[in-house]
Amino acid sequence: MSETLAQARADQSAEVLYEVADGVAVLTLNRPERLNTISGPMLSLLSKLLLQADADPEVRCVILTGTGRAFCAGLDLVSATSGSGIGSETQAATISVDLDLKTAPPTVIFNMNKPTICALNGAAAGYGLDTALGCDIRMMAQGAKLAAAFVKRGIVPESGGTWFLPRLIGWSKAAELIFTGRTLSAEESLEMGLATHVVPADELMTEARKLAKEIADNAPLAVQSAKRLMRMGLNETFNDHVHHVFLQFLQLVRTQDFREGMTSFLEKRPADFQGR
């Protein structure tokens, strides 16, 4: 276990909490007194723990959620306007023009092979919205909201929103949402296709874990291959894509999990996949 992971598990005051059970890793944004607004240390720890979960063979699915009333209210405007934190004049004066975003959370989430579920316990605004959009599946508590308030703060969706939204809901709906900076309720998010489930707040993590366990019970190599292929397919022609699918298929039929999947089906029993 890495030192970073050990500290996140042991220190309940860490800005991101981490736990693993039944093949599911739960990462929890933990600045409830600031509505889980982002800080530099939070972003660094979040990236490290996401990479840890993606590399851990015991983890088959990842849930990202928050503590308190919000999932993530975006930039910490209090720190930014007081001269400290992300977005402050002090930090802006030291930012390099040669940015390396390979280890930034939105890029890490997008490139993860493990499936990701965002369990939105409350509002996701700004950076929080982009982070939620980067997850594969979004489940929302009934009182949760999605706020695309970027233009109301004089910025753009800086962490993937302009890429995700047109692909998720189409150009026209994405344009209206981004240009107006509108806030969507959980029910509106569900209707628009930005969420796949809306559940009572006190059932959110139970339902998220249930869905994650359903994913984790499947052959992990196949699930991760399917995610990679979906990601590749976003920018491929059909002919190129089916070629890559076939190459993945040839690798999977040589695995123990493929044989276990066929045998368990014929024997009418649950499969015991080992990720090999």
Short mmCIF file of C-alpha atoms in Angstrom, two decimals:
data_model
loop_
_atom_site.label_atom_id
_atom_site.label_comp_id
_atom_site.label_asym_id
_atom_site.label_seq_id
_atom_site.Cartn_x
_atom_site.Cartn_y
_atom_site.Cartn_z
CA MET A 1 0.00 0.00 0.00
CA SER A 2 1.36 3.42 -0.94
CA GLU A 3 1.97 6.07 1.72
CA THR A 4 -0.61 8.30 0.01
CA LEU A 5 -3.27 5.60 0.15
CA ALA A 6 -2.48 4.66 3.73
CA GLN A 7 -2.82 8.28 4.85
CA ALA A 8 -6.12 8.76 3.00
CA ARG A 9 -7.53 5.69 4.71
CA ALA A 10 -6.29 6.57 8.16
CA ASP A 11 -6.82 10.34 8.22
CA GLN A 12 -10.50 11.25 8.24
CA SER A 13 -9.48 14.92 7.97
CA ALA A 14 -7.84 14.35 4.55
CA GLU A 15 -9.37 16.38 1.73
CA VAL A 16 -10.11 13.15 -0.17
CA LEU A 17 -11.08 9.94 1.66
CA TYR A 18 -10.46 6.46 0.23
CA GLU A 19 -11.84 3.03 1.00
CA VAL A 20 -12.06 -0.30 -0.82
CA ALA A 21 -14.57 -3.10 -0.23
CA ASP A 22 -15.98 -5.87 -2.43
CA GLY A 23 -13.99 -4.74 -5.45
CA VAL A 24 -15.27 -1.16 -5.23
CA ALA A 25 -13.16 1.88 -4.35
CA VAL A 26 -14.98 4.90 -2.93
CA LEU A 27 -13.27 8.30 -3.17
CA THR A 28 -14.96 11.04 -1.15
CA LEU A 29 -14.25 14.76 -1.52
CA ASN A 30 -13.93 15.94 2.06
CA ARG A 31 -14.08 19.71 2.53
CA PRO A 32 -17.71 19.92 3.67
CA GLU A 33 -17.22 23.23 5.47
CA ARG A 34 -16.28 24.74 2.06
CA LEU A 35 -18.84 22.75 0.04
CA ASN A 36 -15.99 20.59 -1.25
CA THR A 37 -14.62 23.45 -3.31
CA ILE A 38 -11.30 22.60 -4.86
CA SER A 39 -7.89 23.33 -3.42
CA GLY A 40 -4.44 22.50 -4.73
CA PRO A 41 -3.86 19.72 -2.16
CA MET A 42 -7.29 18.24 -2.89
CA LEU A 43 -6.59 18.04 -6.64
CA SER A 44 -3.18 16.47 -6.09
CA LEU A 45 -4.52 13.86 -3.66
CA LEU A 46 -7.53 13.11 -5.86
CA SER A 47 -5.30 12.38 -8.86
CA LYS A 48 -3.00 10.14 -6.80
CA LEU A 49 -5.90 8.14 -5.39
CA LEU A 50 -7.62 7.78 -8.78
CA LEU A 51 -4.38 6.43 -10.26
CA GLN A 52 -4.00 4.14 -7.24
CA ALA A 53 -7.49 2.74 -7.76
CA ASP A 54 -6.93 2.26 -11.48
CA ALA A 55 -3.72 0.31 -10.85
CA ASP A 56 -5.09 -1.82 -7.97
CA PRO A 57 -6.14 -5.29 -9.22
CA GLU A 58 -8.52 -5.55 -6.25
CA VAL A 59 -10.52 -2.58 -7.55
CA ARG A 60 -13.03 -3.23 -10.33
CA CYS A 61 -15.18 -0.12 -10.09
CA VAL A 62 -14.73 3.38 -8.62
CA ILE A 63 -17.33 5.61 -6.96
CA LEU A 64 -16.65 9.33 -6.59
CA THR A 65 -18.81 11.26 -4.13
CA GLY A 66 -18.66 14.07 -1.55
CA THR A 67 -19.35 14.75 2.11
CA GLY A 68 -21.88 17.28 3.35
CA ARG A 69 -24.36 19.34 1.34
CA ALA A 70 -22.46 19.53 -1.96
CA PHE A 71 -20.60 17.20 -4.26
CA CYS A 72 -18.22 19.97 -5.35
CA ALA A 73 -19.12 23.65 -5.65
CA GLY A 74 -16.20 24.33 -7.97
CA LEU A 75 -13.46 26.87 -7.34
CA ASP A 76 -12.95 28.04 -3.75
CA LEU A 77 -13.95 31.66 -4.39
CA VAL A 78 -13.25 32.67 -0.80
CA SER A 79 -9.61 31.65 -1.08
CA ALA A 80 -9.30 33.00 -4.61
CA THR A 81 -10.63 36.45 -3.76
CA SER A 82 -8.66 36.65 -0.51
CA GLY A 83 -5.38 36.25 -2.36
CA SER A 84 -4.69 32.59 -1.73
CA GLY A 85 -5.73 29.36 -3.40
CA ILE A 86 -6.49 28.48 -7.01
CA GLY A 87 -7.46 31.49 -9.11
CA SER A 88 -5.94 34.13 -6.83
CA GLU A 89 -3.80 36.94 -8.23
CA THR A 90 -0.82 35.55 -6.32
CA GLN A 91 -1.12 32.17 -8.00
CA ALA A 92 -1.95 33.63 -11.41
CA ALA A 93 1.33 35.52 -11.40
CA THR A 94 3.29 32.27 -11.05
CA ILE A 95 1.44 30.03 -13.53
CA SER A 96 3.62 28.68 -16.33
CA VAL A 97 2.44 28.97 -19.93
CA ASP A 98 3.68 25.39 -20.43
CA LEU A 99 0.95 23.50 -18.58
CA ASP A 100 1.19 19.74 -18.02
CA LEU A 101 -2.33 18.43 -17.49
CA LYS A 102 -1.58 14.70 -17.78
CA THR A 103 -2.02 14.24 -14.03
CA ALA A 104 -4.93 16.66 -13.56
CA PRO A 105 -8.05 14.87 -12.23
CA PRO A 106 -10.24 15.40 -15.37
CA THR A 107 -7.56 13.87 -17.60
CA VAL A 108 -6.91 11.05 -15.12
CA ILE A 109 -10.63 10.24 -14.85
CA PHE A 110 -11.05 10.21 -18.63
CA ASN A 111 -8.09 7.87 -19.14
CA MET A 112 -8.96 5.43 -16.36
CA ASN A 113 -9.70 1.87 -17.43
CA LYS A 114 -11.80 1.13 -14.35
CA PRO A 115 -15.49 2.14 -14.65
CA THR A 116 -16.39 5.27 -12.68
CA ILE A 117 -19.68 6.22 -11.02
CA CYS A 118 -20.25 9.74 -9.75
CA ALA A 119 -22.67 9.63 -6.80
CA LEU A 120 -23.81 13.24 -6.60
CA ASN A 121 -24.82 13.84 -2.99
CA GLY A 122 -25.43 17.53 -3.67
CA ALA A 123 -24.68 20.35 -6.08
CA ALA A 124 -21.94 20.05 -8.70
CA ALA A 125 -20.88 23.43 -10.04
CA GLY A 126 -18.00 24.57 -12.21
CA TYR A 127 -15.08 22.21 -11.76
CA GLY A 128 -17.37 19.87 -9.86
CA LEU A 129 -19.69 19.64 -12.85
CA ASP A 130 -16.84 18.90 -15.25
CA THR A 131 -15.53 16.23 -12.87
CA ALA A 132 -18.96 14.60 -12.69
CA LEU A 133 -19.31 14.68 -16.48
CA GLY A 134 -15.98 12.87 -16.78
CA CYS A 135 -17.33 9.85 -14.92
CA ASP A 136 -18.95 7.04 -16.90
CA ILE A 137 -22.21 7.02 -14.94
CA ARG A 138 -23.91 9.72 -12.87
CA MET A 139 -26.34 8.92 -10.05
CA MET A 140 -27.95 11.89 -8.30
CA ALA A 141 -29.64 12.41 -4.96
CA GLN A 142 -33.05 14.00 -5.42
CA GLY A 143 -31.88 17.36 -4.10
CA ALA A 144 -28.65 17.45 -6.12
CA LYS A 145 -28.10 19.97 -8.91
CA LEU A 146 -25.81 20.51 -11.87
CA ALA A 147 -24.73 24.13 -12.29
CA ALA A 148 -22.95 25.16 -15.50
CA ALA A 149 -22.29 28.62 -14.09
CA PHE A 150 -18.94 29.21 -15.80
CA VAL A 151 -19.88 32.23 -17.91
CA LYS A 152 -21.50 33.82 -14.85
CA ARG A 153 -18.01 33.83 -13.28
CA GLY A 154 -16.21 35.10 -16.39
CA ILE A 155 -14.65 31.76 -17.42
CA VAL A 156 -15.34 28.72 -19.59
CA PRO A 157 -15.82 25.04 -18.61
CA GLU A 158 -12.10 24.57 -18.06
CA SER A 159 -11.95 20.87 -17.25
CA GLY A 160 -13.75 19.07 -20.04
CA GLY A 161 -17.29 20.44 -20.09
CA THR A 162 -17.07 21.87 -23.61
CA TRP A 163 -15.94 18.42 -24.82
CA PHE A 164 -18.35 16.27 -22.81
CA LEU A 165 -21.61 18.19 -23.04
CA PRO A 166 -22.01 18.29 -26.86
CA ARG A 167 -21.29 14.55 -26.97
CA LEU A 168 -23.67 13.74 -24.13
CA ILE A 169 -26.68 15.88 -25.03
CA GLY A 170 -26.03 17.30 -28.51
CA TRP A 171 -24.74 20.66 -29.69
CA SER A 172 -27.91 22.73 -29.29
CA LYS A 173 -28.73 21.64 -25.72
CA ALA A 174 -25.08 21.94 -24.70
CA ALA A 175 -24.86 25.42 -26.21
CA GLU A 176 -27.96 26.59 -24.35
CA LEU A 177 -26.73 25.15 -21.06
CA ILE A 178 -23.20 26.60 -21.34
CA PHE A 179 -24.17 30.00 -22.76
CA THR A 180 -26.87 30.62 -20.14
CA GLY A 181 -24.96 29.20 -17.18
CA ARG A 182 -28.18 27.49 -16.12
CA THR A 183 -28.64 25.21 -13.09
CA LEU A 184 -30.43 21.89 -13.59
CA SER A 185 -32.34 19.95 -10.94
CA ALA A 186 -31.77 16.22 -10.58
CA GLU A 187 -35.00 15.52 -12.46
CA GLU A 188 -34.02 17.90 -15.29
CA SER A 189 -30.59 16.27 -15.44
CA LEU A 190 -32.21 12.85 -15.72
CA GLU A 191 -34.58 14.03 -18.46
CA MET A 192 -31.71 15.60 -20.41
CA GLY A 193 -29.59 12.45 -20.15
CA LEU A 194 -26.89 13.87 -17.87
CA ALA A 195 -27.86 11.45 -15.09
CA THR A 196 -28.98 7.84 -15.37
CA HIS A 197 -30.49 7.51 -11.87
CA VAL A 198 -32.14 9.84 -9.35
CA VAL A 199 -32.67 8.37 -5.88
CA PRO A 200 -33.59 9.60 -2.39
CA ALA A 201 -30.58 11.18 -0.68
CA ASP A 202 -30.45 8.60 2.10
CA GLU A 203 -30.32 5.79 -0.48
CA LEU A 204 -27.65 7.32 -2.73
CA MET A 205 -24.59 5.41 -1.55
CA THR A 206 -26.53 2.17 -1.10
CA GLU A 207 -27.72 2.37 -4.69
CA ALA A 208 -24.32 3.49 -5.99
CA ARG A 209 -22.60 0.58 -4.25
CA LYS A 210 -25.23 -1.81 -5.57
CA LEU A 211 -24.61 -0.65 -9.14
CA ALA A 212 -20.82 -0.73 -8.64
CA LYS A 213 -21.03 -4.28 -7.25
CA GLU A 214 -23.09 -5.36 -10.25
CA ILE A 215 -20.30 -4.04 -12.49
CA ALA A 216 -17.56 -5.51 -10.31
CA ASP A 217 -19.12 -8.99 -10.49
CA ASN A 218 -18.46 -9.12 -14.24
CA ALA A 219 -15.21 -10.09 -15.94
CA PRO A 220 -12.94 -7.11 -15.17
CA LEU A 221 -10.73 -7.50 -18.24
CA ALA A 222 -13.81 -7.46 -20.47
CA VAL A 223 -15.34 -4.46 -18.69
CA GLN A 224 -12.10 -2.49 -18.95
CA SER A 225 -11.65 -3.45 -22.60
CA ALA A 226 -15.20 -2.30 -23.32
CA LYS A 227 -14.48 1.06 -21.69
CA ARG A 228 -11.27 1.51 -23.68
CA LEU A 229 -13.10 0.70 -26.90
CA MET A 230 -15.91 3.14 -26.12
CA ARG A 231 -13.31 5.85 -25.49
CA MET A 232 -11.44 5.03 -28.71
CA GLY A 233 -14.69 4.98 -30.65
CA LEU A 234 -15.31 8.65 -29.90
CA ASN A 235 -12.71 9.59 -32.52
CA GLU A 236 -12.61 6.61 -34.89
CA THR A 237 -14.33 5.66 -38.12
CA PHE A 238 -16.56 2.60 -37.91
CA ASN A 239 -14.15 0.48 -39.98
CA ASP A 240 -11.18 1.38 -37.77
CA HIS A 241 -13.22 0.76 -34.65
CA VAL A 242 -14.46 -2.73 -35.52
CA HIS A 243 -10.86 -3.68 -36.34
CA HIS A 244 -9.78 -2.63 -32.84
CA VAL A 245 -12.79 -4.46 -31.33
CA PHE A 246 -11.75 -7.67 -33.07
CA LEU A 247 -8.19 -7.38 -31.77
CA GLN A 248 -9.50 -6.95 -28.21
CA PHE A 249 -11.87 -9.88 -28.69
CA LEU A 250 -9.02 -12.17 -29.78
CA GLN A 251 -7.13 -11.33 -26.59
CA LEU A 252 -10.14 -11.87 -24.33
CA VAL A 253 -11.03 -15.35 -25.68
CA ARG A 254 -7.59 -16.52 -24.50
CA THR A 255 -8.24 -15.57 -20.87
CA GLN A 256 -9.27 -17.76 -17.95
CA ASP A 257 -12.20 -15.41 -17.38
CA PHE A 258 -13.60 -16.20 -20.83
CA ARG A 259 -13.51 -19.91 -20.05
CA GLU A 260 -15.06 -19.25 -16.64
CA GLY A 261 -17.80 -17.17 -18.25
CA MET A 262 -18.70 -19.96 -20.69
CA THR A 263 -18.45 -22.72 -18.06
CA SER A 264 -20.53 -20.88 -15.46
CA PHE A 265 -23.22 -20.20 -18.07
CA LEU A 266 -23.44 -23.88 -19.02
CA GLU A 267 -23.42 -24.92 -15.35
CA LYS A 268 -26.06 -22.31 -14.51
CA ARG A 269 -24.06 -20.76 -11.63
CA PRO A 270 -22.60 -17.33 -10.87
CA ALA A 271 -19.20 -16.78 -12.48
CA ASP A 272 -16.09 -16.38 -10.36
CA PHE A 273 -13.95 -14.00 -12.41
CA GLN A 274 -10.31 -13.55 -11.39
CA GLY A 275 -9.14 -10.91 -13.85
CA ARG A 276 -6.85 -13.34 -15.67
#
